Structure formats: structure tokens, C-alpha cells
């Protein structure tokens, strides 16, 4: 095995994607089941869940609640959020939620934090937020971490968060790399489809990183889709449902449940849909074990990342688990 792969952590973000013909409840249970299976493989460091509101294609709307279910169903793998969208929440409430998680599952909880404020204007209105709330992300992180350290000027104490250590991570989109660097926090950055932009973010983060009580040195986690199968064609088919959902969202304004690959392949697409669809299939790490190992080694050498967060979504859950099994063989080849 490549030494660079051997020295890298691998983790998984499961976004609880809904599938055509299946319920939201099934999507959430699928996430919990996958976490148990990933733990059993013994190759993955952490499993994270996400936050989306009002999206037909995603069931995971309450990440700390789902993280509790995942942590309760597992015993050793780290569990966290990728992420809690902090502009949607009062920092005190977020601190309390993570404090409860850490108290129930000590030493296993991660606090991934993002700055998104909703997929559409309607969702933002329903949340009582607007795009401008994301501009306060750095101050919101500072306030959140202050609740754990007991430094709030309000005189209020966050219980049971105060005094606990829950590792924070910043999801770096746009200005996120600068925010993570100045706060001295580990950074999660994607995606693999735009390597140049990702590398610019990583370079900026490392150049401007300020050590903090949370991290003495930069920590980079790169995120993106990794699909491994017996043949390149099978690996590509794993990408088809998500690529079509993304193309549909770009052309129809709503993000739908994942369709089976065979249905997508039988569709007649408009030129615009085809362009977005083909674009959605490009740039990911996908192929056989040998091909994926080579590509991973390349990107890890380029970025110097300490961890890879795999974010693959597809309709066929059995094929998805098989992909994670094959990736585990690469990790511990």
C-alpha cells in the first residue's frame, strides 16, 4: 500500500439521501445502518451526518438528533456533523446539543460547522434567516466555542457543554478557509471536482493559520465522492443518480430524491440537462481499486491532507456499501 494512503485517515459523510420509492424514514435508518457497517469494517475514523431543510432529496434535517441515533447504534467510531449550519441556530443551543452528545458518548463526538443558510429563499424565510446571516459566521463560531470554555460575557453557563472538549471543524466554502485559519480550527474543504480551487483554499488556510487551544497546527480534511467497483463502468454507474439529481436541480430548481441509474440512463435529456449531467459525472475519484488507489495517492500528495471525508451518495445502497468495502481494502491493503 502507498505510504501516503496508510498515513491518512478516511471518514464518511452520509447525507441521508432519499430515494425514489423509499421514505424519509428509510433514508434515516439507512444512515444508521451504514454507520454500523462502517464501524464493523474497522477502516474508517468517523461518520458524519448533514443538515438540510426543506429539500425533497435529503431526510437529514436535524443533524445532532441523527448523530445521537448513530452514536447510540455504534460503539467506537467517531460521530459528528458535516455540518451543523451555525447561522440557522443560536450558538448557545448548538453548544448545549453538542454538550449533551459528548456527555452521552464521551470522546466520540465531532462538531463540524457550516455557514449555509438554506437552499432556497422560502427555506430561509421559514428559518427566519437571510443570506446576510452567513456573514456573521466567524463571530458565531467564536461565541459557540466560548460556551465550551465558559467565557461568555452574559454570565450564563452552557450546561452540560462548559468544560467539555468537542473537536470543532469548519466546513470551508468560499470564505471558510480564511475563517478556519484565523480561528485556528481544523478545516474540511471540497470538492474533488475543482482541484485548483480546493488547493488555493488549502494554501490560504495553511499560510494564515493561527494556533489556538483547539488546534496547534493546520489540519486539512478534503471531501468528495469516491466510488470503487469491480469495473470502471460499475463505478461510474454509482455516480449516475446523484449526477442526475444535481442536473435536475440546476434546471428545475428543486433537488429530487435519487433515481435508479437505469432510469436515468433511459431518459431523453435536453441539451442543458445533458450538459449539467455530464458535468456532474466528471472530476470524481471513481474506478477499480487500483485506479482509485492511484488517484487518491495523487491527490493526497498534491494537497498534503491528513484526512479524506468520502461523501458518496447513490440509489443502490448495497453497491454503496460494496464501494466502501473496496475502499477499506485500499486503506489497509
CSV table of C-alpha atoms in Angstrom, one decimal:
chain,number,residue,atom,x,y,z
A,1,UNK,CA,0.0,0.0,0.0
A,2,UNK,CA,1.0,3.6,-0.6
A,3,UNK,CA,2.6,5.1,2.5
A,4,UNK,CA,0.7,8.3,1.9
A,5,UNK,CA,-2.6,6.4,2.0
A,6,UNK,CA,-1.5,4.5,5.0
A,7,UNK,CA,-0.9,7.7,6.9
A,8,UNK,CA,-4.2,9.2,6.0
A,9,UNK,CA,-7.5,8.9,7.9
A,10,UNK,CA,-10.6,8.1,5.9
A,11,UNK,CA,-14.1,9.0,7.1
A,12,UNK,CA,-17.6,9.1,5.7
A,13,UNK,CA,-20.4,11.7,5.4
A,14,UNK,CA,-23.8,10.2,4.7
A,15,UNK,CA,-26.3,12.8,3.8
A,16,UNK,CA,-29.4,10.6,4.3
A,17,UNK,CA,-30.3,11.0,0.7
A,18,UNK,CA,-33.9,9.9,-0.1
A,19,UNK,CA,-34.5,7.5,-2.9
A,20,UNK,CA,-37.4,7.2,-5.4
A,21,UNK,CA,-39.9,4.7,-4.0
A,22,UNK,CA,-38.5,4.9,-0.5
A,23,UNK,CA,-39.5,7.0,2.5
A,24,UNK,CA,-37.6,9.6,4.5
A,25,UNK,CA,-37.7,7.2,7.5
A,26,UNK,CA,-35.9,4.6,5.4
A,27,UNK,CA,-33.2,7.1,4.4
A,28,UNK,CA,-32.5,7.9,8.1
A,29,UNK,CA,-32.4,4.2,9.1
A,30,UNK,CA,-30.1,3.6,6.1
A,31,UNK,CA,-27.7,6.2,7.6
A,32,UNK,CA,-27.7,4.4,11.0
A,33,UNK,CA,-27.3,1.0,9.4
A,34,UNK,CA,-24.4,2.2,7.2
A,35,UNK,CA,-22.6,3.7,10.3
A,36,UNK,CA,-22.7,0.3,12.0
A,37,UNK,CA,-21.4,-1.4,8.8
A,38,UNK,CA,-18.6,1.2,8.5
A,39,UNK,CA,-17.6,0.6,12.1
A,40,UNK,CA,-17.5,-3.1,11.5
A,41,UNK,CA,-15.1,-2.6,8.6
A,42,UNK,CA,-12.6,-1.0,11.1
A,43,UNK,CA,-11.1,1.2,8.4
A,44,UNK,CA,-13.0,4.4,8.9
A,45,UNK,CA,-12.2,7.1,11.5
A,46,UNK,CA,-15.5,8.9,11.8
A,47,UNK,CA,-19.0,9.0,10.3
A,48,UNK,CA,-20.8,12.3,9.9
A,49,UNK,CA,-24.4,13.5,9.1
A,50,UNK,CA,-25.6,16.7,7.5
A,51,UNK,CA,-28.2,19.4,7.8
A,52,UNK,CA,-30.6,20.3,5.0
A,53,UNK,CA,-34.0,22.0,5.3
A,54,UNK,CA,-37.0,21.6,3.0
A,55,UNK,CA,-35.1,19.5,0.4
A,56,UNK,CA,-37.1,16.7,-1.1
A,57,UNK,CA,-33.9,14.7,-1.7
A,58,UNK,CA,-32.5,14.8,1.8
A,59,UNK,CA,-34.1,13.4,5.0
A,60,UNK,CA,-31.3,14.7,7.4
A,61,UNK,CA,-32.7,17.9,8.7
A,62,UNK,CA,-31.7,17.6,12.4
A,63,UNK,CA,-28.0,16.5,12.5
A,64,UNK,CA,-27.5,16.4,16.2
A,65,UNK,CA,-30.6,14.3,16.7
A,66,UNK,CA,-29.4,11.9,13.9
A,67,UNK,CA,-25.9,11.9,15.3
A,68,UNK,CA,-27.3,10.7,18.6
A,69,UNK,CA,-29.0,7.8,16.9
A,70,UNK,CA,-25.8,6.9,15.0
A,71,UNK,CA,-23.7,7.1,18.2
A,72,UNK,CA,-26.2,5.0,20.1
A,73,UNK,CA,-26.0,2.3,17.4
A,74,UNK,CA,-22.2,2.2,17.3
A,75,UNK,CA,-19.6,1.9,20.0
A,76,UNK,CA,-16.2,3.1,18.8
A,77,UNK,CA,-16.3,5.1,15.5
A,78,UNK,CA,-16.3,8.9,15.9
A,79,UNK,CA,-19.6,10.5,15.1
A,80,UNK,CA,-20.3,14.1,14.2
A,81,UNK,CA,-21.9,16.6,11.9
A,82,UNK,CA,-20.9,17.8,8.4
A,83,UNK,CA,-22.2,20.1,9.4
A,84,UNK,CA,-24.5,22.0,11.7
A,85,UNK,CA,-25.2,25.2,9.8
A,86,UNK,CA,-24.5,27.6,12.5
A,87,UNK,CA,-26.3,30.7,11.1
A,88,UNK,CA,-29.5,28.7,11.5
A,89,UNK,CA,-29.0,28.3,15.2
A,90,UNK,CA,-28.3,30.2,18.4
A,91,UNK,CA,-24.7,29.3,19.4
A,92,UNK,CA,-25.9,28.6,22.9
A,93,UNK,CA,-28.4,26.0,21.7
A,94,UNK,CA,-25.8,24.3,19.4
A,95,UNK,CA,-23.3,24.2,22.3
A,96,UNK,CA,-25.9,22.6,24.6
A,97,UNK,CA,-26.7,20.0,21.9
A,98,UNK,CA,-23.1,19.0,21.4
A,99,UNK,CA,-22.6,19.1,25.2
A,100,UNK,CA,-25.4,16.5,25.5
A,101,UNK,CA,-23.9,14.4,22.8
A,102,UNK,CA,-20.4,14.5,24.3
A,103,UNK,CA,-21.8,13.7,27.8
A,104,UNK,CA,-23.7,10.6,26.4
A,105,UNK,CA,-20.9,9.4,24.1
A,106,UNK,CA,-17.7,10.8,25.7
A,107,UNK,CA,-14.6,11.0,23.4
A,108,UNK,CA,-16.5,10.2,20.2
A,109,UNK,CA,-18.3,13.4,19.1
A,110,UNK,CA,-17.1,15.9,16.4
A,111,UNK,CA,-18.6,19.3,15.8
A,112,UNK,CA,-18.5,20.1,12.1
A,113,UNK,CA,-19.8,23.6,11.4
A,114,UNK,CA,-21.0,25.2,8.2
A,115,UNK,CA,-22.3,28.6,7.2
A,116,UNK,CA,-25.1,27.8,4.8
A,117,UNK,CA,-28.5,29.5,5.5
A,118,UNK,CA,-30.8,27.4,3.4
A,119,UNK,CA,-31.3,26.0,-0.1
A,120,UNK,CA,-34.0,28.5,-1.3
A,121,UNK,CA,-35.5,31.9,-0.3
A,122,UNK,CA,-38.5,30.0,1.0
A,123,UNK,CA,-36.4,27.9,3.3
A,124,UNK,CA,-34.5,30.9,4.6
A,125,UNK,CA,-37.8,32.7,5.3
A,126,UNK,CA,-39.1,29.7,7.2
A,127,UNK,CA,-35.9,29.6,9.3
A,128,UNK,CA,-36.2,33.3,10.0
A,129,UNK,CA,-32.8,33.9,8.3
A,130,UNK,CA,-31.4,35.5,5.2
A,131,UNK,CA,-28.2,35.3,3.2
A,132,UNK,CA,-26.7,38.0,5.2
A,133,UNK,CA,-26.7,35.9,8.4
A,134,UNK,CA,-23.8,33.9,6.9
A,135,UNK,CA,-21.6,37.0,7.2
A,136,UNK,CA,-21.6,36.6,11.0
A,137,UNK,CA,-20.2,33.0,10.8
A,138,UNK,CA,-16.8,33.8,12.3
A,139,UNK,CA,-18.4,35.6,15.3
A,140,UNK,CA,-20.9,32.8,15.7
A,141,UNK,CA,-18.1,30.2,15.9
A,142,UNK,CA,-16.3,32.4,18.4
A,143,UNK,CA,-19.4,32.6,20.6
A,144,UNK,CA,-20.1,28.8,20.3
A,145,UNK,CA,-16.6,27.9,21.4
A,146,UNK,CA,-16.8,30.4,24.2
A,147,UNK,CA,-19.7,28.4,25.7
A,148,UNK,CA,-17.4,25.4,26.0
A,149,UNK,CA,-14.7,27.5,27.6
A,150,UNK,CA,-17.0,29.4,30.0
A,151,UNK,CA,-16.1,32.8,28.6
A,152,UNK,CA,-19.5,34.2,27.7
A,153,UNK,CA,-19.9,37.8,28.8
A,154,UNK,CA,-23.5,37.1,29.6
A,155,UNK,CA,-22.8,35.3,32.8
A,156,UNK,CA,-24.8,32.4,31.6
A,157,UNK,CA,-23.3,28.9,31.6
A,158,UNK,CA,-23.9,26.3,28.9
A,159,UNK,CA,-24.8,23.0,30.6
A,160,UNK,CA,-23.5,20.4,30.0
A,161,UNK,CA,-21.2,21.9,27.4
A,162,UNK,CA,-19.0,24.1,29.6
A,163,UNK,CA,-15.7,22.4,30.4
A,164,UNK,CA,-16.1,19.7,27.7
A,165,UNK,CA,-13.9,19.3,24.7
A,166,UNK,CA,-15.8,18.6,21.4
A,167,UNK,CA,-13.4,18.9,18.4
A,168,UNK,CA,-14.6,21.7,16.1
A,169,UNK,CA,-14.2,21.6,12.3
A,170,UNK,CA,-15.0,24.4,9.8
A,171,UNK,CA,-16.6,23.4,6.5
A,172,UNK,CA,-14.7,25.7,4.1
A,173,UNK,CA,-16.9,27.0,1.3
A,174,UNK,CA,-16.0,30.4,-0.1
A,175,UNK,CA,-14.6,32.4,2.9
A,176,UNK,CA,-14.5,29.3,5.1
A,177,UNK,CA,-10.8,28.7,4.6
A,178,UNK,CA,-9.9,32.1,5.9
A,179,UNK,CA,-12.3,31.8,8.9
A,180,UNK,CA,-10.9,28.4,9.8
A,181,UNK,CA,-7.3,29.7,9.6
A,182,UNK,CA,-7.9,32.8,11.7
A,183,UNK,CA,-9.9,30.8,14.3
A,184,UNK,CA,-7.2,28.1,14.4
A,185,UNK,CA,-9.6,25.3,13.7
A,186,UNK,CA,-9.3,22.1,11.5
A,187,UNK,CA,-10.8,22.6,8.1
A,188,UNK,CA,-13.0,20.4,5.8
A,189,UNK,CA,-12.7,21.5,2.2
A,190,UNK,CA,-14.2,20.2,-1.1
A,191,UNK,CA,-14.7,19.3,-3.6
A,192,UNK,CA,-12.5,17.0,-5.6
A,193,UNK,CA,-14.1,18.2,-8.9
A,194,UNK,CA,-12.3,21.5,-8.7
A,195,UNK,CA,-8.8,20.7,-7.6
A,196,UNK,CA,-7.3,24.1,-8.3
A,197,UNK,CA,-9.8,25.9,-6.2
A,198,UNK,CA,-9.5,23.4,-3.5
A,199,UNK,CA,-5.7,23.7,-3.5
A,200,UNK,CA,-6.0,27.5,-3.3
A,201,UNK,CA,-8.2,27.2,-0.3
A,202,UNK,CA,-5.7,24.8,1.4
A,203,UNK,CA,-2.7,27.0,0.6
A,204,UNK,CA,-4.5,30.1,2.0
A,205,UNK,CA,-5.5,28.1,5.1
A,206,UNK,CA,-2.0,26.9,5.9
A,207,UNK,CA,-0.5,30.3,5.2
A,208,UNK,CA,-2.8,32.2,7.5
A,209,UNK,CA,-3.4,29.6,10.2
A,210,UNK,CA,-3.2,30.9,13.8
A,211,UNK,CA,-2.6,28.2,16.5
A,212,UNK,CA,-5.5,28.0,19.0
A,213,UNK,CA,-6.5,26.0,22.1
A,214,UNK,CA,-8.3,23.8,19.6
A,215,UNK,CA,-5.5,23.1,17.1
A,216,UNK,CA,-1.8,23.7,17.4
A,217,UNK,CA,-1.2,23.3,13.7
A,218,UNK,CA,-3.3,23.2,10.4
A,219,UNK,CA,-5.4,20.1,9.9
A,220,UNK,CA,-6.9,19.6,6.4
A,221,UNK,CA,-9.7,17.2,5.6
A,222,UNK,CA,-10.6,17.0,1.9
A,223,UNK,CA,-14.1,15.9,0.9
A,224,UNK,CA,-15.7,14.5,-2.2
A,225,UNK,CA,-17.1,11.5,-4.0
A,226,UNK,CA,-15.1,8.3,-4.1
A,227,UNK,CA,-16.7,5.3,-5.9
A,228,UNK,CA,-15.0,1.9,-6.1
A,229,UNK,CA,-16.3,-1.1,-8.0
A,230,UNK,CA,-15.1,-4.2,-9.9
A,231,UNK,CA,-15.0,-2.3,-13.2
A,232,UNK,CA,-14.8,1.4,-14.2
A,233,UNK,CA,-18.3,1.1,-15.7
A,234,UNK,CA,-19.8,-0.1,-12.5
A,235,UNK,CA,-18.1,2.7,-10.5
A,236,UNK,CA,-19.4,5.3,-13.0
A,237,UNK,CA,-23.0,3.9,-12.5
A,238,UNK,CA,-22.7,4.7,-8.8
A,239,UNK,CA,-22.3,8.4,-9.8
A,240,UNK,CA,-25.3,8.5,-12.1
A,241,UNK,CA,-28.2,9.1,-9.6
A,242,UNK,CA,-26.5,12.0,-7.8
A,243,UNK,CA,-25.3,13.5,-11.1
A,244,UNK,CA,-28.9,13.5,-12.4
A,245,UNK,CA,-30.4,14.9,-9.2
A,246,UNK,CA,-27.9,17.7,-9.4
A,247,UNK,CA,-28.6,18.3,-13.1
A,248,UNK,CA,-32.4,18.3,-12.3
A,249,UNK,CA,-31.9,20.8,-9.5
A,250,UNK,CA,-30.0,23.1,-11.8
A,251,UNK,CA,-32.7,23.0,-14.5
A,252,UNK,CA,-35.9,22.8,-12.4
A,253,UNK,CA,-35.0,24.5,-9.1
A,254,UNK,CA,-35.6,21.6,-6.8
A,255,UNK,CA,-33.3,18.8,-5.6
A,256,UNK,CA,-35.2,15.5,-6.0
A,257,UNK,CA,-34.8,12.0,-4.5
A,258,UNK,CA,-32.2,9.8,-6.1
A,259,UNK,CA,-33.5,7.8,-9.1
A,260,UNK,CA,-32.2,4.3,-10.1
A,261,UNK,CA,-29.3,4.5,-12.5
A,262,UNK,CA,-31.1,2.5,-15.1
A,263,UNK,CA,-34.0,5.0,-15.2
A,264,UNK,CA,-31.6,7.9,-15.7
A,265,UNK,CA,-29.7,6.1,-18.5
A,266,UNK,CA,-33.0,5.6,-20.3
A,267,UNK,CA,-34.0,9.3,-20.1
A,268,UNK,CA,-34.1,11.7,-23.0
A,269,UNK,CA,-32.4,14.8,-21.8
A,270,UNK,CA,-32.4,18.3,-23.1
A,271,UNK,CA,-29.1,19.8,-24.1
A,272,UNK,CA,-28.9,21.8,-21.0
A,273,UNK,CA,-29.8,18.8,-18.8
A,274,UNK,CA,-27.2,16.7,-20.6
A,275,UNK,CA,-24.5,19.3,-20.0
A,276,UNK,CA,-25.2,19.5,-16.3
A,277,UNK,CA,-25.5,15.7,-16.0
A,278,UNK,CA,-22.2,15.0,-17.8
A,279,UNK,CA,-20.6,17.7,-15.7
A,280,UNK,CA,-21.9,16.0,-12.6
A,281,UNK,CA,-20.2,12.8,-13.6
A,282,UNK,CA,-16.8,14.4,-14.1
A,283,UNK,CA,-14.0,15.0,-11.7
A,284,UNK,CA,-14.8,12.4,-9.0
A,285,UNK,CA,-12.5,9.7,-7.9
A,286,UNK,CA,-14.1,6.6,-9.4
A,287,UNK,CA,-12.9,3.3,-10.8
A,288,UNK,CA,-11.4,0.0,-9.8
A,289,UNK,CA,-9.4,-0.4,-6.6
A,290,UNK,CA,-6.1,0.0,-8.5
A,291,UNK,CA,-7.4,3.1,-10.3
A,292,UNK,CA,-8.8,4.7,-7.1
A,293,UNK,CA,-5.7,4.0,-5.1
A,294,UNK,CA,-3.6,5.7,-7.7
A,295,UNK,CA,-5.9,8.8,-7.8
A,296,UNK,CA,-6.0,9.0,-4.1
A,297,UNK,CA,-2.3,8.9,-3.8
A,298,UNK,CA,-2.0,11.7,-6.4
A,299,UNK,CA,-4.5,14.0,-4.6
A,300,UNK,CA,-3.1,13.3,-1.2
A,301,UNK,CA,0.4,14.1,-2.3
A,302,UNK,CA,-0.8,17.3,-4.0
A,303,UNK,CA,-2.8,18.6,-1.0
A,304,UNK,CA,-0.9,17.1,1.9
A,305,UNK,CA,-4.3,16.5,3.5
A,306,UNK,CA,-4.4,14.5,6.8
A,307,UNK,CA,-7.9,13.1,6.1
A,308,UNK,CA,-10.4,12.2,3.4
A,309,UNK,CA,-14.1,12.6,4.0
A,310,UNK,CA,-16.0,10.5,1.5
A,311,UNK,CA,-19.4,11.9,0.6
A,312,UNK,CA,-20.7,9.4,-2.0
A,313,UNK,CA,-24.4,9.1,-2.5
A,314,UNK,CA,-26.2,6.7,-4.8
A,315,UNK,CA,-29.5,4.9,-5.2
A,316,UNK,CA,-28.2,1.3,-4.7
A,317,UNK,CA,-27.3,1.0,-1.0
A,318,UNK,CA,-25.8,-2.5,-1.5
A,319,UNK,CA,-23.5,-1.1,-4.2
A,320,UNK,CA,-22.6,1.8,-2.0
A,321,UNK,CA,-21.6,-0.5,0.9
A,322,UNK,CA,-19.6,-2.6,-1.6
A,323,UNK,CA,-17.8,0.6,-2.6
A,324,UNK,CA,-16.9,1.3,1.0
A,325,UNK,CA,-15.7,-2.2,1.5
A,326,UNK,CA,-13.4,-2.0,-1.6
A,327,UNK,CA,-12.1,1.4,-0.4
A,328,UNK,CA,-11.4,-0.2,3.0
A,329,UNK,CA,-9.2,-2.7,1.2
A,330,UNK,CA,-7.3,0.1,-0.4
A,331,UNK,CA,-6.8,1.8,3.0
A,332,UNK,CA,-5.5,-1.4,4.6
A,333,UNK,CA,-4.0,-3.1,1.5
